[in-house]
CSV table of C-alpha atoms and ligand atoms in Angstrom, one decimal:
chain,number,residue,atom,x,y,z
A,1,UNK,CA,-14.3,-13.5,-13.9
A,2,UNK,CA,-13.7,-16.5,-11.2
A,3,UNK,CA,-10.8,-15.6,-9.4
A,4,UNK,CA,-8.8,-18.6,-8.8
A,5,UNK,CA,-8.6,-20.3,-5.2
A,6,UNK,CA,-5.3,-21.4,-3.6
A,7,UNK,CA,-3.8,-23.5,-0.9
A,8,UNK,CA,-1.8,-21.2,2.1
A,9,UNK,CA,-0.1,-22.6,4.6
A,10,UNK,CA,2.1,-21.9,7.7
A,11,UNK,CA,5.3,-23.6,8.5
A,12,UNK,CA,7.3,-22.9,11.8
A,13,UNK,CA,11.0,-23.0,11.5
A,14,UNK,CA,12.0,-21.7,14.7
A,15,UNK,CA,10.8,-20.5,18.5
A,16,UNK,CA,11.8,-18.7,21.2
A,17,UNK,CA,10.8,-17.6,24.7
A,18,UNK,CA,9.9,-14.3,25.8
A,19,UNK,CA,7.6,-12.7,28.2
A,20,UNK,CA,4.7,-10.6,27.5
A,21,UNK,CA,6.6,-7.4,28.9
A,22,UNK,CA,8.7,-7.7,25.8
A,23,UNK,CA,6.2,-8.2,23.4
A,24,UNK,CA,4.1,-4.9,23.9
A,25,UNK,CA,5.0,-1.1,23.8
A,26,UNK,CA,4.5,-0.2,27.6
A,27,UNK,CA,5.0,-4.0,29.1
A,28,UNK,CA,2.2,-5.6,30.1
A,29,UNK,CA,0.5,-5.7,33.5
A,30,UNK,CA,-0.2,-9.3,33.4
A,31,UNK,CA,3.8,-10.2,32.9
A,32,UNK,CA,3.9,-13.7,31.8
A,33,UNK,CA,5.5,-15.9,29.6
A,34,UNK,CA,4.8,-15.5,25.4
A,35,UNK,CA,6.6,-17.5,23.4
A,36,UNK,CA,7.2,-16.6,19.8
A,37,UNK,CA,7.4,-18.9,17.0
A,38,UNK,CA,8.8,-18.1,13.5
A,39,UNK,CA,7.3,-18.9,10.2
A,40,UNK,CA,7.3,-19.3,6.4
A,41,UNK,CA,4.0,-19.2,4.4
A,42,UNK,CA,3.1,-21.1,0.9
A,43,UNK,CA,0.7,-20.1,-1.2
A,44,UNK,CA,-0.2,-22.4,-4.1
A,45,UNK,CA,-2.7,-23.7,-6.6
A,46,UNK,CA,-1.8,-26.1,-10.0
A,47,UNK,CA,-0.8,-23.4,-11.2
A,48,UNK,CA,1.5,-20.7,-9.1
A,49,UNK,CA,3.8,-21.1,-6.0
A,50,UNK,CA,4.9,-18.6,-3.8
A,51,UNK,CA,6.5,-18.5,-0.4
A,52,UNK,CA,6.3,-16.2,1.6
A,53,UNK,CA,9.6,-15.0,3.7
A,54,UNK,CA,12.6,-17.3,3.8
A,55,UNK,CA,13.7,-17.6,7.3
A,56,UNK,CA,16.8,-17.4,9.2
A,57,UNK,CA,19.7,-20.1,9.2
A,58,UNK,CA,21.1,-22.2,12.1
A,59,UNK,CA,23.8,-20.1,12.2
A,60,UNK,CA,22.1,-17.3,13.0
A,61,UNK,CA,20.1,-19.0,15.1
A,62,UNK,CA,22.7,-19.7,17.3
A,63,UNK,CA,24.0,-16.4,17.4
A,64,UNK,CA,20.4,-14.3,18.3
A,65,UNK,CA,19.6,-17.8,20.9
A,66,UNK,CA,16.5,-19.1,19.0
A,67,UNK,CA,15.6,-22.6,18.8
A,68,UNK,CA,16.4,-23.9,15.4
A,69,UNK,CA,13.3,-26.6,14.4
A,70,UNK,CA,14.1,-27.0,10.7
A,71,UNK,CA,15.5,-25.1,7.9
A,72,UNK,CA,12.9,-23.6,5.9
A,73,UNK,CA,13.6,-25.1,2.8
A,74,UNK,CA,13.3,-28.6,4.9
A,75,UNK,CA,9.8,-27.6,6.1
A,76,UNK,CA,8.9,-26.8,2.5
A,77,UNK,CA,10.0,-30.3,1.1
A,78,UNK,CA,7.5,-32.2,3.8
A,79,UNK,CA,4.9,-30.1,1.6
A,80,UNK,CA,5.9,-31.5,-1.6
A,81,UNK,CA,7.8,-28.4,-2.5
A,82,UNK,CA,11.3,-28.1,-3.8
A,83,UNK,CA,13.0,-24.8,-2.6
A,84,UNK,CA,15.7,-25.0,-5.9
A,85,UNK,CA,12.3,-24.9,-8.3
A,86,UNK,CA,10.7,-21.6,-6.5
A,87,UNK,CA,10.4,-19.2,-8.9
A,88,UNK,CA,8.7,-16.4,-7.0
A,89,UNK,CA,9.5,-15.4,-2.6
A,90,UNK,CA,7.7,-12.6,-1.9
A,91,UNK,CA,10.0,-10.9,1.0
A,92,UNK,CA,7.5,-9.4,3.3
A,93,UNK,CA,10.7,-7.0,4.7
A,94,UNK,CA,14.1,-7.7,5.2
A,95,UNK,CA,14.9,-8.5,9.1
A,96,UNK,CA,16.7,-11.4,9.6
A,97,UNK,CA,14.0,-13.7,10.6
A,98,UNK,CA,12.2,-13.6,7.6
A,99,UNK,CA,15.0,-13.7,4.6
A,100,UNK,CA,18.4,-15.5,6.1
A,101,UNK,CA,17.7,-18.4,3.7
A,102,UNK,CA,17.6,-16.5,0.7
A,103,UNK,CA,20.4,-18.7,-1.0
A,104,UNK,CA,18.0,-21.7,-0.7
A,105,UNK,CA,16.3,-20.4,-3.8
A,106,UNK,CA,18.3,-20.6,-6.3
A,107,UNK,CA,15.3,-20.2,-9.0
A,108,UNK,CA,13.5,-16.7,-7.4
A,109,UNK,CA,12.8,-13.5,-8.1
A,110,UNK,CA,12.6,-11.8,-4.8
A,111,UNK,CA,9.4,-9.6,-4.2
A,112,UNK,CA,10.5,-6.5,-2.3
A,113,UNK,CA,8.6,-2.8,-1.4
A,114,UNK,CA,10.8,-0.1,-2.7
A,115,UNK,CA,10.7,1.7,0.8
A,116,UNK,CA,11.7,-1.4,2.2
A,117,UNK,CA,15.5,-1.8,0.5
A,118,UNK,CA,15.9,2.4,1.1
A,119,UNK,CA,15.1,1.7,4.7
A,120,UNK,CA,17.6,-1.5,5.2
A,121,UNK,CA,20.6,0.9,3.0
A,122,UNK,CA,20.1,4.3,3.9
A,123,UNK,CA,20.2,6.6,7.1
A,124,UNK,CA,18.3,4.7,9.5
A,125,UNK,CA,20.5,1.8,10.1
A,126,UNK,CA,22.9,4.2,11.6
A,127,UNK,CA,20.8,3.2,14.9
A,128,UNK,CA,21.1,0.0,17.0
A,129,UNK,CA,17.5,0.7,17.6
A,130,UNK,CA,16.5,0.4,14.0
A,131,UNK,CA,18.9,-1.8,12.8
A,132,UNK,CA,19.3,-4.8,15.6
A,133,UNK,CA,16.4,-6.7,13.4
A,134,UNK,CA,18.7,-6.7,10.6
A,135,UNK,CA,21.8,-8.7,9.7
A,136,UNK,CA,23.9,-6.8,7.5
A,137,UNK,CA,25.1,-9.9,5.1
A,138,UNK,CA,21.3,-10.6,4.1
A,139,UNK,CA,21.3,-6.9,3.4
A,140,UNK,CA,24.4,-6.2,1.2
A,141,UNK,CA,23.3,-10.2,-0.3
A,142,UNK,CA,20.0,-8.3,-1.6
A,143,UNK,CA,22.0,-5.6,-2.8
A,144,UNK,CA,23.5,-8.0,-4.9
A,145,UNK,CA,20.8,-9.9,-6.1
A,146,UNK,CA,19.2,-6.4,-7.3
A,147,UNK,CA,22.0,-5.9,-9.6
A,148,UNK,CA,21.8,-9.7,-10.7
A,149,UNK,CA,17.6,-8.9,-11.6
A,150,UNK,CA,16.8,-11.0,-9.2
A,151,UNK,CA,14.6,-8.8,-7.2
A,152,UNK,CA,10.7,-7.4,-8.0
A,153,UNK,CA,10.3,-4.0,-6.4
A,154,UNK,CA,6.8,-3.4,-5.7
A,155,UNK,CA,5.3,0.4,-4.6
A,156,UNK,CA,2.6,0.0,-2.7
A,157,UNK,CA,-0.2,-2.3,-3.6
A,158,UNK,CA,0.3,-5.0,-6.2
A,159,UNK,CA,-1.4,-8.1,-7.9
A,160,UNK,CA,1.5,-10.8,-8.6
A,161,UNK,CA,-1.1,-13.3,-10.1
A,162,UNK,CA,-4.8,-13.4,-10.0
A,163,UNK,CA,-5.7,-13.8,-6.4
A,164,UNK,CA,-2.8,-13.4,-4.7
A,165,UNK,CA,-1.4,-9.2,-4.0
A,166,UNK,CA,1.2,-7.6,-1.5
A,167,UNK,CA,-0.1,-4.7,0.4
A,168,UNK,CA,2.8,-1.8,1.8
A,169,UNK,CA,2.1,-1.4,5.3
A,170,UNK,CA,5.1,-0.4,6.9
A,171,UNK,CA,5.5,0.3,10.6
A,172,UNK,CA,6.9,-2.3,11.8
A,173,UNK,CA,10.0,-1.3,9.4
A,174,UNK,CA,9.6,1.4,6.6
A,175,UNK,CA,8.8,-1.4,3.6
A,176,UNK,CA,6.7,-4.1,5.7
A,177,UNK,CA,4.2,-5.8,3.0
A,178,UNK,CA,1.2,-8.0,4.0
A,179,UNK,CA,-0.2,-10.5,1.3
A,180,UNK,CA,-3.9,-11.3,0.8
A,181,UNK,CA,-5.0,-14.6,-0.7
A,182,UNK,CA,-8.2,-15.6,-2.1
A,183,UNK,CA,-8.8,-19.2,-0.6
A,184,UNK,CA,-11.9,-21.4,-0.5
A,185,UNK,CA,-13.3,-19.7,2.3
A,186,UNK,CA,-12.6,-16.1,0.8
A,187,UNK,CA,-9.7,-13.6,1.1
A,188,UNK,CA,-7.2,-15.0,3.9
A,189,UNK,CA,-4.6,-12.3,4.7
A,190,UNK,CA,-1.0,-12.8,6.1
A,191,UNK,CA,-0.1,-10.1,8.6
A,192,UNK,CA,3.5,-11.0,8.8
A,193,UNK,CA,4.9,-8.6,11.2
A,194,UNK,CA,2.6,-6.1,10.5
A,195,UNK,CA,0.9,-7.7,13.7
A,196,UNK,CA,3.2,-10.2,15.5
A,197,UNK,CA,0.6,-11.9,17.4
A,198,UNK,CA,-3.8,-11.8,17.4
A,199,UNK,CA,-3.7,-9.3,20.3
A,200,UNK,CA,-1.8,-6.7,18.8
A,201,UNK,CA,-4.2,-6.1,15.7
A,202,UNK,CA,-7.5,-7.4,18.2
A,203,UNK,CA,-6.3,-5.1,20.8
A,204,UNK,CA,-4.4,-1.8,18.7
A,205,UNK,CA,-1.0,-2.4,20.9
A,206,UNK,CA,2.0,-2.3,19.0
A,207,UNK,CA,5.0,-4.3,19.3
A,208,UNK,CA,7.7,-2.6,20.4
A,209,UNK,CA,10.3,-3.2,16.9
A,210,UNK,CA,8.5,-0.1,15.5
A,211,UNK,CA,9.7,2.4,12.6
A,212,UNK,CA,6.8,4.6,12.4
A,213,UNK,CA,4.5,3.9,15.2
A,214,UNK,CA,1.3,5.5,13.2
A,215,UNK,CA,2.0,3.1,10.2
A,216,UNK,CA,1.7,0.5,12.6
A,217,UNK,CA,-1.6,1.3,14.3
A,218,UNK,CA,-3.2,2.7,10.7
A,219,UNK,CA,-1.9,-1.1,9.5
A,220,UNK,CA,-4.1,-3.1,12.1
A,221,UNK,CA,-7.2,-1.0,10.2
A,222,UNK,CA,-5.5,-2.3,6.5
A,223,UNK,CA,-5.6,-6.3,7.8
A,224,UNK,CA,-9.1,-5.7,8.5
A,225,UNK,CA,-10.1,-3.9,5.6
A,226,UNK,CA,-8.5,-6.8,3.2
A,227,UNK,CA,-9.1,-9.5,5.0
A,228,UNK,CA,-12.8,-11.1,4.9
A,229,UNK,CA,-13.5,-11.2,8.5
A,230,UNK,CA,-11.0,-11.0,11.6
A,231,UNK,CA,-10.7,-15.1,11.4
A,232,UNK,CA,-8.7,-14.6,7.9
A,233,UNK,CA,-6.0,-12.1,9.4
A,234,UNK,CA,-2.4,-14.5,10.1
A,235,UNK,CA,-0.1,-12.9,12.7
A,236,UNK,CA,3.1,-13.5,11.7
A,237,UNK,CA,5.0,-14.9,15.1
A,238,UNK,CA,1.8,-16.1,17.6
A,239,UNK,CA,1.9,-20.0,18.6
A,240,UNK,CA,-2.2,-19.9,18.3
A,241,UNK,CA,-1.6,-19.8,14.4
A,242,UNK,CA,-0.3,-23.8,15.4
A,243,UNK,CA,-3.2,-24.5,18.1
A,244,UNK,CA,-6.0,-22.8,16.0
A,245,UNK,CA,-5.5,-24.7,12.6
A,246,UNK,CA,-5.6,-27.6,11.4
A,247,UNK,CA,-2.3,-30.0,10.1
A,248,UNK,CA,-1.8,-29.6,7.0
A,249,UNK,CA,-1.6,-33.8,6.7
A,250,UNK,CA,-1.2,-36.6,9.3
A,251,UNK,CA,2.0,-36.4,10.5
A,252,UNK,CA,2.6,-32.7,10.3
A,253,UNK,CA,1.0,-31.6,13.3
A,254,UNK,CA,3.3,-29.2,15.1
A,255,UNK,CA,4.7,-28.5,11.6
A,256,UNK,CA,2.8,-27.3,9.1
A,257,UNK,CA,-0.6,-25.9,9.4
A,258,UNK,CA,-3.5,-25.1,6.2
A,259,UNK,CA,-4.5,-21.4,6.8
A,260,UNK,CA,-7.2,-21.4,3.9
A,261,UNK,CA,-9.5,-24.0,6.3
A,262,UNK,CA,-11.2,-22.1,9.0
A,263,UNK,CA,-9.5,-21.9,12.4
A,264,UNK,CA,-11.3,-24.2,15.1
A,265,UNK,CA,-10.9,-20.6,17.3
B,301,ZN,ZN1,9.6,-11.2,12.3
């Protein structure tokens, strides 16, 4: 059977500075600066839409010091997609930077590992350590929207429609999940923060948010086993994800990138 082919693209919401002693377990010889920008994905064909990770507010932004750009749900709408008519976000954990504008969809089920909502409620988050990547109103709001049905837990691997899965990697946190896509130019896979940026899976260091460091290492080898060649892996915070592909229409450039075109890199 044909598997189907779909659209992905990446859509920055937010950036920071920050150095590339920061960025890497064991600083970096070559300090220097290494901005991070923040992203949600869509995936989507005539027939499905999902997006991937929802984002933080510009309340929160103010409070961690990022640079607001645009609200998710705003970068969403200069794709032609309505946030309030999303039936399905797949959540690839639950730090703050990737599901803050959870109430922007009023329509979704929320696609969630099982280890990740036991690591965000139980034991660990005891510890500034493990629990400074997490604010504790999105966590008590999922809470919630498990007792209202509104959340998928997934174990694992699992195939949400043809052509489009969630892969547990953890790490990074306890419940990370990475998504792999079949495009036009085969099976595109988004890391998330299962690699932040290209040189952590290209290079085997490990950013230093890290539950379970040989998850982390073990999930570079995962990205490359799913994905069809390195040039379909997505980091899930590097700026190159903006340089390396193309707009996703005049006028979006800085915006919105298509991730299912080949990079130019
Ligand atoms: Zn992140």
């Amino acid at each position: 059977m044909l598997l189907p082919n779909y659209e992905v693209y990446a859509i920055k919401y937010a950036t920071r500075d920050a150095r590339r002693s920061a960025n890497f377990i064991g600083g970096d010889p070559h300090d220097a600066p290494m901005p991070m920008d923040y992203y949600v994905w869509l995936i989507r064909n005539a027939e499905r839409t999902f997006v991937v990770d929802a984002g933080f507010t510009a309340e929160v932004a103010a409070k961690r010091k990022r640079t607001f750009v645009r609200s998710p749900r705003e970068g969403l709408a200069m794709l032609g997609v309505e946030a309030d008519a999303v039936r399905d976000v797949i959540v690839t954990h639950l730090h703050y930077d990737h599901i803050g504008t959870f109430h922007d969809f009023p329509a979704a089920q929320f696609h969630l590992q099982d280890d990740e909502m036991a690591y965000a409620t139980g034991r660990h988050m005891r510890h500034a350590r493990l629990n400074h990547g997490y604010e504790v109103d999105d966590v008590m709001e999922m809470v919630r929207m498990v007792f209202k049905g509104r959340v998928q837990f997934h174990a694992g691997d699992a195939e949400l429609a043809p052509g489009v899965s969630v892969h547990r990697i953890g790490g990074h946190t306890a419940g990370l999940q990475s998504e792999r896509v079949h495009t036009g130019r085969g099976w595109v896979v988004l890391a998330s923060d299962a690699s932040h940026y290209y040189e952590h899976f290209e290079t085997g260091r490990c950013f230093p948010t890290v539950y379970h460091l040989g998850e982390m290492v073990e999930g570079f080898d995962t990205l490359r086993r799913l994905a069809d060649s390195p040039k379909h892996i997505v980091p899930g915070h590097d700026p190159l994800v903006m340089a390396r592909y193309p707009a996703a229409s005049a006028g979006l450039e800085g915006i919105a990138v298509r991730l299912d075109v080949m990079p130019n890199d």
